[in-house]
Amino acid sequence: MKTLTYKVKKICCIGAGYVGGPTMAVIAEECPALEVNVVDINDKRISAWNSNNFSDLPVYEPGLDLIIKKCRGRNLFFSTEVEMNISKADMIFISVNTPTKTHGIGAGQASDLKWVESCARQVATFATGHTIVVEKSTLPVRTAKVIKTILESSQSSQLNCKQPSSFDVLSNPEFLAEGSAIQDLKNPDRVLIGGENQKAINALHEIYSCWVAEERILHTNIWSSELAKLTANAFLAQRISSINAIGALCEETGADVREVARAIGSDSRIGSKFLDCGPGFGGSCFKKDILNLVYLSNYFGLKDVANFWKSVVDLNNWHQNRVSKLIVKKLFGTLSGKRIAILGFAFKANTNDTRESAAIHICKNLLEEGAILLIHDPKVEQSQMEFDLGSSPSPEEIDIKNFPNPLLSKRWMKVKDIKDSFINADAVLILTEWKEYSDINWGDAAKLMRKPSWVFDSRSIVNNKEVINAGLNFWRVGDGYNIT
Ligand code: NAD
Ligand code: UGA
């Protein structure tokens, strides 16, 4: 029987996604005395976490497979038994998805909290004894109040029980970035814990202090913690929109955005990180979290604040369209029947995640213009690309040289070998900064392409001289050097 001390022994994490999986794996590795149970309603995802083939894990993150190998079955468990694992946990992390609402009040801006609410109700029903509930998902400021209300309503209905359940709610937002999640989790800039009850805060603090330096574990009030997470993402995304905006200006004026970024980044007040001009930010969170901030600002009557943040997302949309439009322009105003090699589909390197990837938006624009796309990505599955772009031909329907089959309406295909994407291509468009794309031999690529051919580098990862020496036309984001 559990006692009311706050020494945590069993953790349950609800949501085995990009945050729940890696975060709990690192906690399990760093705190071998803790039992960590990660639960999810998606049984396919849980089976993948339990797969003996470690390349089948549902989340690709460098270093994650080694931790899973070490801890799974020892003190880390993945299961669909949500209720049972809630009931035995001393601490429950809510790490479920919080996407933008697609209908109803706030559609297109507010976060859809139905998964969070459903978790809170499950916790209210099945938790036993005293349980610390930790918000790990990114949530609108003041969501803790909703969670508390739901949990407290279960307490009031148990007044006659011998051992009624009781709860504390903490906010502990996650700041990991995909592709470097393990590194970020093991060596975080800070861990943020927001809450009211010092004992509960200390219990979570104790877990992190197993591997995080004391001075990096920050305590705040619960609302500051919730709002700090949205603010961090908004500030980061704002930097990207700012540099992409300047990149467009560089292309018109003969400046080079890399030089501008180096010059401003040397100012210690500005700093050098997050100043890479690219195809526009993607990922599941920046857009949704800023839109959430926009919604909240409007909700509290702060229209100008809302407009300020909205412009960060608007600029990103504009920038992605700008990239598609300039490709059409450079290819003589039409893409009809032209083959374009797309290098990279994930929203950034070192992840298999495509959520809100600039590649989706840009590929859709190019397909709309009549282009034929040969898409390569080392980690994104064909099924995910089909989810994002619509169906593509099955392998037996594919003859790369004569793709697309005129009898089929499918106009994009995934290629396994980068070289295959160059065959008869009019252009190569680099959208994700995978390391292997910076090692391409452009002399060999040029021999396979149709002349005049273009390389569009939206990530600034190829050697411009090698491309130009290979007789290819070259565009690089934010590069105005060829302006006379
Ligand atoms: P995800 O979609 O990868 O995973 C969420 C999981 O929760 C899914 O597998 C889903 O099946 C499961 N789930 C939903 N409702 C459930 C329920 N009632 N019971 C059990 N399982 C349930 O999402 P994610 O990328 O891990 O993000 C989760 C949260 O963390 C979001 O709020 C996000 O904003 C935030 N976040 C994400 C990142 C990131 O890099 N992806 C980083 C920091 C914070
Ligand atoms: C981002 C934040 O960096 C994390 O701190 C946060 O926890 C997370 O969102 C979240 O809440 O989900 P993530 O989206 O995984 O992490 O990856 P980032 O490295 O931030 O990249 C986001 C997008 O911005 C990518 O498309 C990336 O290519 C782009 N980017 C990033 C640039 O275009 N330029 C840059 O300089 C940096």
Coordinates of C-alpha atoms and ligand atoms in Angstrom, one line a residue:
M1 CA 0.0 0.0 0.0
K2 CA 1.3 3.4 -1.0
T3 CA 2.1 6.0 1.7
L4 CA 1.9 9.7 1.5
T5 CA 5.6 10.3 1.2
Y6 CA 6.7 11.9 -2.0
K7 CA 9.5 9.5 -2.8
V8 CA 8.6 8.4 -6.2
K9 CA 9.2 4.7 -7.1
K10 CA 6.8 4.1 -10.0
I11 CA 6.3 6.4 -12.9
C12 CA 3.6 6.1 -15.6
C13 CA 3.9 8.2 -18.7
I14 CA 0.7 8.5 -20.8
G15 CA 1.7 9.0 -24.5
A16 CA 4.5 7.0 -26.1
G17 CA 5.3 9.6 -28.8
Y18 CA 8.3 11.7 -29.8
V19 CA 8.4 13.1 -26.3
G20 CA 7.1 10.3 -24.0
G21 CA 9.3 7.6 -25.5
P22 CA 12.8 9.3 -25.5
T23 CA 12.1 11.3 -22.2
M24 CA 11.1 8.2 -20.3
A25 CA 14.0 6.2 -21.8
V26 CA 16.4 8.7 -20.4
I27 CA 14.7 8.8 -17.0
A28 CA 14.9 5.0 -16.9
E29 CA 18.5 5.0 -17.8
E30 CA 19.5 7.7 -15.4
C31 CA 17.4 6.4 -12.5
P32 CA 17.7 2.6 -12.5
A33 CA 15.8 2.4 -9.2
L34 CA 12.7 3.9 -10.7
E35 CA 10.1 1.7 -12.6
V36 CA 9.1 3.6 -15.7
N37 CA 5.9 2.5 -17.5
V38 CA 5.1 4.2 -20.8
V39 CA 1.5 3.6 -22.0
D40 CA -0.4 4.5 -25.1
I41 CA -3.7 3.7 -26.7
N42 CA -2.0 3.1 -30.0
D43 CA -1.2 -0.6 -29.9
K44 CA 0.8 -0.5 -33.1
R45 CA 3.1 2.2 -31.6
I46 CA 3.5 0.1 -28.4
S47 CA 4.4 -3.0 -30.4
A48 CA 7.0 -1.0 -32.3
W49 CA 8.5 0.2 -29.0
N50 CA 8.6 -3.5 -28.0
S51 CA 10.1 -4.7 -31.3
N52 CA 13.2 -6.9 -31.1
N53 CA 14.4 -5.1 -34.2
F54 CA 15.7 -1.8 -32.9
S55 CA 15.5 -0.2 -36.3
D56 CA 11.7 -0.6 -36.1
L57 CA 11.3 1.7 -33.0
P58 CA 8.5 4.3 -33.9
V59 CA 10.8 7.2 -33.2
Y60 CA 14.2 7.6 -34.9
E61 CA 16.6 9.5 -32.6
P62 CA 20.4 9.1 -32.7
G63 CA 21.3 7.1 -29.5
L64 CA 17.8 6.1 -28.6
D65 CA 18.0 2.5 -29.7
L66 CA 21.0 1.9 -27.4
I67 CA 19.1 3.2 -24.3
I68 CA 16.0 1.1 -25.2
K69 CA 18.3 -2.0 -25.6
K70 CA 19.8 -1.3 -22.1
C71 CA 16.6 -0.4 -20.2
R72 CA 13.6 -2.1 -21.8
G73 CA 12.5 -5.0 -19.6
R74 CA 14.8 -3.8 -16.8
N75 CA 13.0 -0.7 -15.5
L76 CA 11.4 0.6 -18.7
F77 CA 8.2 -1.0 -20.0
F78 CA 5.9 -0.1 -22.9
S79 CA 2.3 -1.2 -22.7
T80 CA -1.3 -0.5 -23.7
E81 CA -2.4 -1.2 -20.1
V82 CA -3.2 2.4 -19.3
E83 CA -5.6 1.9 -16.4
M84 CA -3.4 -0.7 -14.5
N85 CA -0.3 1.5 -14.9
I86 CA -2.1 4.6 -13.7
S87 CA -3.3 2.8 -10.7
K88 CA 0.2 1.7 -9.5
A89 CA 2.0 5.0 -10.3
D90 CA 3.2 7.5 -7.7
M91 CA 3.8 10.0 -10.5
I92 CA 2.1 10.3 -13.9
F93 CA 3.4 12.3 -16.8
I94 CA 0.8 13.4 -19.4
S95 CA 2.7 13.4 -22.7
V96 CA -0.1 13.2 -25.2
N97 CA -0.6 15.2 -28.4
T98 CA -2.0 18.7 -28.2
P99 CA -2.6 19.6 -31.9
T100 CA -4.4 22.7 -33.2
K101 CA -8.2 22.4 -33.1
T102 CA -9.6 21.7 -36.5
H103 CA -13.2 22.6 -35.7
G104 CA -15.4 24.5 -33.2
I105 CA -14.4 27.5 -31.2
G106 CA -10.8 28.5 -31.8
A107 CA -10.4 26.2 -34.8
G108 CA -7.1 26.8 -36.6
Q109 CA -5.5 28.4 -33.5
A110 CA -6.4 27.0 -30.1
S111 CA -5.0 23.7 -28.9
D112 CA -7.2 20.7 -28.9
L113 CA -7.1 19.5 -25.3
K114 CA -9.4 16.5 -25.8
W115 CA -6.6 14.0 -25.3
V116 CA -5.3 15.8 -22.2
E117 CA -8.8 16.0 -20.7
S118 CA -9.3 12.3 -21.4
C119 CA -6.0 11.5 -19.6
A120 CA -7.1 13.6 -16.6
R121 CA -10.3 11.7 -16.4
Q122 CA -8.6 8.4 -16.6
V123 CA -6.2 9.4 -13.9
A124 CA -9.1 10.7 -11.8
T125 CA -10.8 7.3 -12.1
F126 CA -7.9 4.9 -11.7
A127 CA -5.2 6.5 -9.6
T128 CA -4.9 5.2 -6.1
G129 CA -3.4 6.9 -3.0
H130 CA -1.5 10.1 -3.6
T131 CA -0.4 10.8 -7.1
I132 CA 1.7 13.6 -8.6
V133 CA 0.4 14.5 -12.1
V134 CA 2.9 16.2 -14.3
E135 CA 2.1 18.1 -17.4
K136 CA 4.7 17.2 -20.0
S137 CA 2.7 18.1 -23.0
T138 CA 2.8 21.7 -24.2
L139 CA -0.3 23.3 -22.9
P140 CA -2.1 26.7 -23.0
V141 CA -1.4 28.7 -19.9
R142 CA -3.9 27.8 -17.1
T143 CA -4.5 24.2 -18.3
A144 CA -3.3 23.0 -14.9
K145 CA -6.5 24.5 -13.5
V146 CA -8.6 22.3 -15.8
I147 CA -6.7 19.2 -14.9
K148 CA -6.9 20.0 -11.2
T149 CA -10.7 20.6 -11.4
I150 CA -11.1 17.2 -13.1
L151 CA -9.0 15.4 -10.5
E152 CA -10.6 17.2 -7.6
S153 CA -14.1 16.2 -8.8
S154 CA -13.0 12.6 -8.4
Q155 CA -11.8 13.3 -4.9
S156 CA -15.2 14.8 -3.9
S157 CA -17.0 11.8 -5.2
Q158 CA -14.9 9.5 -3.0
L159 CA -15.6 11.2 0.3
N160 CA -16.8 8.0 1.9
C161 CA -13.8 5.9 0.7
K162 CA -11.4 4.7 3.3
Q163 CA -8.4 5.8 1.2
P164 CA -9.5 8.5 -1.2
S165 CA -7.1 9.4 -3.9
S166 CA -5.3 12.8 -3.8
F167 CA -3.3 14.7 -6.3
D168 CA -0.7 17.4 -7.0
V169 CA -0.3 18.9 -10.4
L170 CA 3.0 20.1 -11.7
S171 CA 4.0 21.7 -15.0
N172 CA 7.3 20.3 -16.4
P173 CA 7.4 21.2 -20.1
E174 CA 9.8 19.5 -22.4
F175 CA 12.4 21.5 -24.4
L176 CA 14.0 18.7 -26.4
A177 CA 14.4 19.2 -30.2
E178 CA 14.0 16.2 -32.5
G179 CA 17.1 14.8 -34.0
S180 CA 19.1 15.8 -30.8
A181 CA 16.5 14.6 -28.3
I182 CA 18.9 12.2 -26.4
Q183 CA 21.6 14.8 -26.1
D184 CA 19.1 17.5 -25.1
L185 CA 17.6 15.3 -22.4
K186 CA 20.9 14.2 -21.0
N187 CA 22.4 17.6 -21.0
P188 CA 19.5 20.1 -20.8
D189 CA 20.0 23.9 -20.7
R190 CA 17.4 23.8 -18.0
V191 CA 14.6 21.7 -16.5
L192 CA 11.6 23.7 -15.6
I193 CA 9.3 22.7 -12.8
G194 CA 6.2 24.8 -12.0
G195 CA 3.9 24.1 -9.1
E196 CA 2.4 25.0 -5.9
N197 CA 3.3 22.2 -3.5
Q198 CA 7.0 22.3 -2.6
K199 CA 6.9 18.6 -1.6
A200 CA 5.7 17.6 -5.0
I201 CA 8.2 19.9 -6.7
N202 CA 10.9 18.4 -4.7
A203 CA 9.8 14.9 -5.7
L204 CA 10.2 15.7 -9.4
H205 CA 13.4 17.7 -8.7
E206 CA 14.9 14.7 -7.0
I207 CA 14.4 12.6 -10.2
Y208 CA 16.1 15.1 -12.5
S209 CA 18.9 15.8 -10.0
C210 CA 20.1 12.2 -10.7
W211 CA 21.8 13.6 -13.8
V212 CA 21.0 17.3 -14.1
A213 CA 23.1 20.0 -12.2
E214 CA 21.1 21.6 -9.4
E215 CA 21.5 25.1 -10.9
R216 CA 19.8 24.0 -14.1
I217 CA 16.6 22.9 -12.4
L218 CA 14.4 25.9 -12.2
H219 CA 11.3 26.3 -10.1
T220 CA 8.6 28.7 -11.0
N221 CA 4.9 29.2 -10.4
I222 CA 2.8 26.9 -12.5
W223 CA 1.5 29.5 -14.9
S224 CA 4.9 30.8 -15.6
S225 CA 6.1 27.3 -16.4
E226 CA 3.2 26.7 -18.8
L227 CA 3.7 30.1 -20.5
A228 CA 7.5 29.8 -20.7
K229 CA 7.2 26.8 -22.9
L230 CA 5.0 28.5 -25.4
T231 CA 7.2 31.6 -25.2
A232 CA 10.4 29.6 -25.8
N233 CA 9.0 28.1 -29.0
A234 CA 7.6 31.5 -30.1
F235 CA 11.0 33.1 -29.7
L236 CA 12.8 30.4 -31.5
A237 CA 10.4 30.4 -34.4
Q238 CA 10.5 34.2 -34.5
R239 CA 14.3 34.0 -35.1
I240 CA 13.8 31.7 -38.0
S241 CA 11.2 33.9 -39.6
S242 CA 13.4 36.9 -39.0
I243 CA 16.4 35.3 -40.7
N244 CA 14.3 34.0 -43.6
A245 CA 12.9 37.4 -44.1
I246 CA 16.4 38.9 -44.2
G247 CA 17.4 36.0 -46.6
A248 CA 14.8 37.2 -49.1
L249 CA 16.2 40.7 -48.9
C250 CA 19.7 39.4 -49.3
E251 CA 18.7 37.7 -52.6
E252 CA 17.4 41.0 -53.9
T253 CA 20.4 43.2 -52.8
G254 CA 23.6 41.2 -53.3
A255 CA 24.1 40.4 -49.6
D256 CA 24.6 36.9 -48.3
V257 CA 22.5 35.8 -45.4
R258 CA 25.2 33.5 -44.0
E259 CA 27.5 36.5 -43.7
V260 CA 24.8 38.7 -42.2
A261 CA 24.0 35.9 -39.7
R262 CA 27.7 35.6 -38.8
A263 CA 27.9 39.3 -38.3
I264 CA 24.9 39.7 -36.1
G265 CA 25.4 36.3 -34.3
S266 CA 28.8 37.6 -33.1
D267 CA 26.9 40.1 -30.9
S268 CA 26.6 38.2 -27.7
R269 CA 23.2 39.8 -27.1
I270 CA 21.9 38.2 -30.2
G271 CA 23.9 34.9 -30.2
S272 CA 24.8 32.7 -33.1
K273 CA 22.2 29.9 -32.8
F274 CA 19.0 29.5 -34.7
L275 CA 20.1 31.9 -37.5
D276 CA 20.1 29.3 -40.4
C277 CA 18.0 30.5 -43.3
G278 CA 16.1 27.4 -44.6
P279 CA 12.9 26.4 -46.4
G280 CA 10.8 27.6 -43.5
F281 CA 10.3 26.0 -40.1
G282 CA 8.4 22.8 -39.8
G283 CA 7.8 20.3 -37.0
S284 CA 4.8 19.6 -35.0
C285 CA 5.1 22.4 -32.5
F286 CA 6.3 25.8 -33.6
K287 CA 3.3 26.6 -35.7
K288 CA 0.8 25.1 -33.3
D289 CA 2.3 26.7 -30.2
I290 CA 2.5 30.2 -31.8
L291 CA -1.1 29.9 -33.0
N292 CA -2.0 28.9 -29.5
L293 CA -0.3 32.0 -28.2
V294 CA -2.2 34.0 -30.8
Y295 CA -5.5 32.5 -29.6
L296 CA -4.7 33.1 -26.0
S297 CA -3.7 36.8 -26.7
N298 CA -6.9 37.4 -28.5
Y299 CA -8.8 35.6 -25.8
F300 CA -7.4 38.0 -23.2
G301 CA -8.2 41.0 -25.4
L302 CA -4.6 41.6 -26.6
K303 CA -5.2 42.0 -30.3
D304 CA -1.8 43.7 -31.1
V305 CA 0.1 41.0 -29.2
A306 CA -1.8 38.4 -31.2
N307 CA -1.1 40.1 -34.5
F308 CA 2.6 40.3 -33.6
W309 CA 3.0 36.6 -33.1
K310 CA 0.7 35.7 -36.0
S311 CA 3.1 37.5 -38.3
V312 CA 5.8 34.9 -37.5
V313 CA 3.6 32.1 -38.9
D314 CA 2.4 34.2 -41.8
L315 CA 6.0 35.0 -42.8
N316 CA 6.8 31.3 -42.7
N317 CA 4.0 30.4 -45.0
W318 CA 5.0 33.2 -47.3
H319 CA 8.6 32.0 -47.4
Q320 CA 7.6 28.4 -48.2
N321 CA 5.5 29.7 -51.1
R322 CA 8.4 31.9 -52.2
V323 CA 10.7 28.9 -52.6
S324 CA 8.1 27.1 -54.7
K325 CA 7.5 30.2 -56.9
L326 CA 11.1 30.9 -57.6
I327 CA 11.6 27.3 -58.8
V328 CA 8.7 27.8 -61.2
K329 CA 10.3 31.1 -62.4
K330 CA 13.8 29.7 -62.9
L331 CA 12.4 26.7 -64.8
F332 CA 11.0 29.0 -67.5
G333 CA 7.6 29.6 -65.8
T334 CA 6.3 26.0 -66.1
L335 CA 6.9 22.8 -64.3
S336 CA 4.6 20.8 -66.4
G337 CA 6.1 17.3 -67.0
K338 CA 9.5 18.4 -65.5
R339 CA 11.3 16.0 -63.2
I340 CA 12.5 17.4 -59.9
A341 CA 14.6 15.4 -57.4
I342 CA 13.6 16.2 -53.9
L343 CA 16.3 15.6 -51.3
G344 CA 14.9 15.3 -47.9
F345 CA 11.3 15.1 -46.6
A346 CA 11.7 15.1 -42.8
F347 CA 11.2 18.6 -41.2
K348 CA 14.9 18.5 -40.2
A349 CA 17.8 16.1 -40.3
N350 CA 18.2 13.1 -37.9
T351 CA 14.4 12.5 -37.5
N352 CA 11.8 10.5 -39.3
D353 CA 9.2 13.1 -38.4
T354 CA 7.5 14.9 -41.2
R355 CA 4.9 16.8 -39.3
E356 CA 4.5 20.3 -40.8
S357 CA 7.6 19.7 -42.8
A358 CA 8.3 22.5 -45.3
A359 CA 8.8 19.6 -47.8
I360 CA 5.1 18.7 -47.7
H361 CA 4.0 22.2 -48.5
I362 CA 6.6 22.8 -51.2
C363 CA 6.1 19.4 -52.8
K364 CA 2.3 20.0 -53.0
N365 CA 2.9 23.3 -54.7
L366 CA 5.3 21.7 -57.2
L367 CA 2.9 18.9 -57.9
E368 CA 0.1 21.4 -58.4
E369 CA 2.3 23.1 -61.0
G370 CA 2.5 19.8 -62.9
A371 CA 6.0 18.6 -61.7
I372 CA 7.0 15.0 -61.4
L373 CA 8.8 14.4 -58.1
L374 CA 11.4 11.8 -57.2
I375 CA 11.7 12.0 -53.5
H376 CA 14.6 10.7 -51.3
D377 CA 14.8 10.6 -47.5
P378 CA 17.0 8.2 -45.5
K379 CA 14.5 7.8 -42.7
V380 CA 11.0 8.7 -43.8
E381 CA 8.9 5.7 -44.8
Q382 CA 7.0 5.6 -48.1
S383 CA 3.7 5.2 -46.1
Q384 CA 4.4 8.4 -44.3
M385 CA 5.0 10.2 -47.6
E386 CA 1.8 8.8 -48.9
F387 CA 0.0 10.1 -45.9
D388 CA 1.4 13.5 -46.5
L389 CA 1.1 13.7 -50.3
G390 CA -1.4 11.1 -51.4
S391 CA -0.8 7.8 -53.1
S392 CA 2.2 6.9 -55.2
P393 CA 2.8 4.0 -57.4
S394 CA 3.6 0.5 -56.0
P395 CA 7.1 -0.7 -56.7
E396 CA 6.0 -3.0 -59.5
E397 CA 4.4 0.0 -61.3
I398 CA 7.7 1.8 -61.3
D399 CA 10.2 2.2 -64.1
I400 CA 12.3 5.1 -63.0
K401 CA 13.4 6.2 -66.4
N402 CA 9.9 6.3 -67.8
F403 CA 8.2 7.5 -64.6
P404 CA 5.4 8.5 -64.4
N405 CA 3.4 5.9 -66.2
P406 CA 1.0 8.0 -68.4
L407 CA -1.8 5.6 -67.5
L408 CA -1.5 6.5 -63.8
S409 CA -2.2 9.8 -62.2
K410 CA 0.5 9.3 -59.5
R411 CA 3.2 11.8 -60.1
W412 CA 5.6 11.3 -57.3
M413 CA 7.7 8.4 -56.1
K414 CA 10.1 7.6 -53.4
V415 CA 13.6 6.6 -54.5
K416 CA 16.0 4.6 -52.3
D417 CA 19.2 5.6 -54.0
I418 CA 19.9 9.3 -54.3
K419 CA 21.4 8.8 -57.7
D420 CA 18.1 7.5 -59.1
S421 CA 16.4 10.8 -58.3
F422 CA 18.9 12.6 -60.7
I423 CA 17.9 10.5 -63.8
N424 CA 16.5 13.0 -66.4
A425 CA 15.9 15.5 -63.7
D426 CA 15.6 19.2 -64.6
A427 CA 16.3 20.2 -61.0
V428 CA 17.4 19.0 -57.6
L429 CA 15.8 20.6 -54.6
I430 CA 17.5 20.1 -51.2
L431 CA 14.9 20.4 -48.4
T432 CA 16.4 18.6 -45.4
E433 CA 20.0 19.0 -44.3
W434 CA 20.9 15.3 -44.1
K435 CA 24.7 14.9 -44.0
E436 CA 24.7 12.6 -47.1
Y437 CA 23.4 15.4 -49.3
S438 CA 26.5 17.5 -48.6
D439 CA 28.7 14.7 -50.0
I440 CA 27.0 14.4 -53.4
N441 CA 29.4 14.3 -56.4
W442 CA 27.8 17.0 -58.6
G443 CA 29.9 16.1 -61.6
D444 CA 28.3 12.6 -61.6
A445 CA 24.8 14.0 -60.9
A446 CA 25.1 16.5 -63.8
K447 CA 25.7 13.6 -66.2
L448 CA 22.4 12.0 -65.3
M449 CA 20.3 15.3 -65.5
R450 CA 18.5 17.0 -68.4
K451 CA 20.1 20.3 -69.5
P452 CA 19.8 23.1 -68.6
S453 CA 19.6 21.8 -65.0
W454 CA 19.3 23.5 -61.6
V455 CA 20.3 22.8 -58.1
F456 CA 18.2 24.6 -55.5
D457 CA 19.8 24.4 -52.0
S458 CA 17.3 25.6 -49.4
R459 CA 19.7 24.4 -46.6
S460 CA 23.0 25.8 -47.7
I461 CA 24.7 22.5 -47.4
V462 CA 26.3 21.9 -50.7
N463 CA 29.6 23.4 -52.0
N464 CA 28.4 26.0 -54.5
K465 CA 31.7 25.9 -56.5
E466 CA 31.4 22.1 -57.1
V467 CA 27.8 22.6 -58.3
I468 CA 28.7 25.4 -60.7
N469 CA 31.9 23.7 -61.9
A470 CA 29.7 20.7 -62.9
G471 CA 27.8 23.0 -65.3
L472 CA 24.7 23.2 -63.2
N473 CA 22.7 26.4 -62.4
F474 CA 22.6 27.1 -58.7
W475 CA 20.3 28.9 -56.3
R476 CA 21.0 29.0 -52.6
V477 CA 18.6 30.4 -50.0
G478 CA 19.6 34.0 -49.0
D479 CA 22.5 34.2 -51.4
G480 CA 22.5 37.4 -53.5
Y481 CA 26.1 37.0 -54.8
N482 CA 25.0 36.6 -58.4
I483 CA 23.2 40.0 -58.3
T484 CA 25.0 42.5 -60.5
Ligands
NAD1 P1 2.9 12.3 -30.4 O1 1.7 12.5 -31.3 O2 4.2 11.7 -31.0 O3 2.6 11.3 -29.2 C1 1.5 11.4 -28.4 C2 1.0 10.0 -28.1 O4 -0.1 10.1 -27.1 C3 0.4 9.3 -29.2 O5 1.1 8.1 -29.5 C4 -1.1 9.0 -28.8 O6 -1.6 7.8 -29.2 C5 -1.0 9.1 -27.3 N1 -2.3 9.3 -26.6 C6 -3.2 10.3 -26.9 N2 -4.2 10.2 -26.0 C7 -3.9 9.2 -25.2 C8 -4.6 8.6 -24.1 N3 -5.7 9.1 -23.6 N4 -4.0 7.5 -23.5 C9 -2.9 7.0 -23.9 N5 -2.2 7.5 -24.9 C10 -2.7 8.6 -25.6 O7 3.2 13.7 -29.7 P2 4.6 14.2 -29.3 O8 5.4 14.8 -30.4 O9 5.3 13.2 -28.4 O10 4.2 15.5 -28.4 C11 3.5 15.3 -27.2 C12 3.4 16.7 -26.5 O11 4.7 17.2 -26.2 C13 2.7 17.8 -27.3 O12 2.0 18.6 -26.4 C14 3.9 18.6 -27.9 O13 3.6 19.9 -28.1 C15 4.9 18.5 -26.8 N6 6.3 18.5 -27.2 C16 6.7 17.9 -28.4 C17 8.1 17.9 -28.7 C18 8.6 17.2 -29.9 O14 9.7 17.4 -30.3 N7 7.8 16.4 -30.6 C19 9.0 18.6 -27.9 C20 8.6 19.3 -26.8 C21 7.2 19.2 -26.4
UGA2 C1 11.6 22.8 -31.3 C2 12.4 23.5 -30.2 O1 13.8 23.7 -30.7 C3 12.5 22.6 -28.9 O2 13.1 23.3 -27.9 C4 11.0 22.3 -28.5 O3 11.0 21.5 -27.4 C5 10.3 21.6 -29.7 O4 10.3 22.5 -30.8 C6 8.8 21.4 -29.4 O5 8.3 22.0 -28.5 O6 8.3 20.6 -30.1 P1 12.1 20.9 -33.1 O7 10.8 21.4 -33.7 O8 12.1 19.4 -32.8 O9 12.3 21.6 -31.6 O10 13.4 21.2 -33.9 P2 14.1 22.6 -34.2 O11 15.6 22.3 -34.2 O12 13.7 23.7 -33.3 O13 13.7 22.9 -35.7 C7 12.4 23.4 -36.0 C8 12.4 23.8 -37.4 O14 13.1 25.0 -37.6 C9 13.0 22.8 -38.4 O15 12.2 22.8 -39.6 C10 14.4 23.4 -38.6 O16 14.9 23.0 -39.9 C11 14.1 24.9 -38.6 N1 15.2 25.7 -38.3 C12 15.9 25.6 -37.1 C13 15.7 26.6 -39.3 O17 15.1 26.7 -40.4 N2 16.8 27.4 -38.9 C14 17.4 27.3 -37.7 O18 18.4 28.0 -37.5 C15 16.9 26.4 -36.8

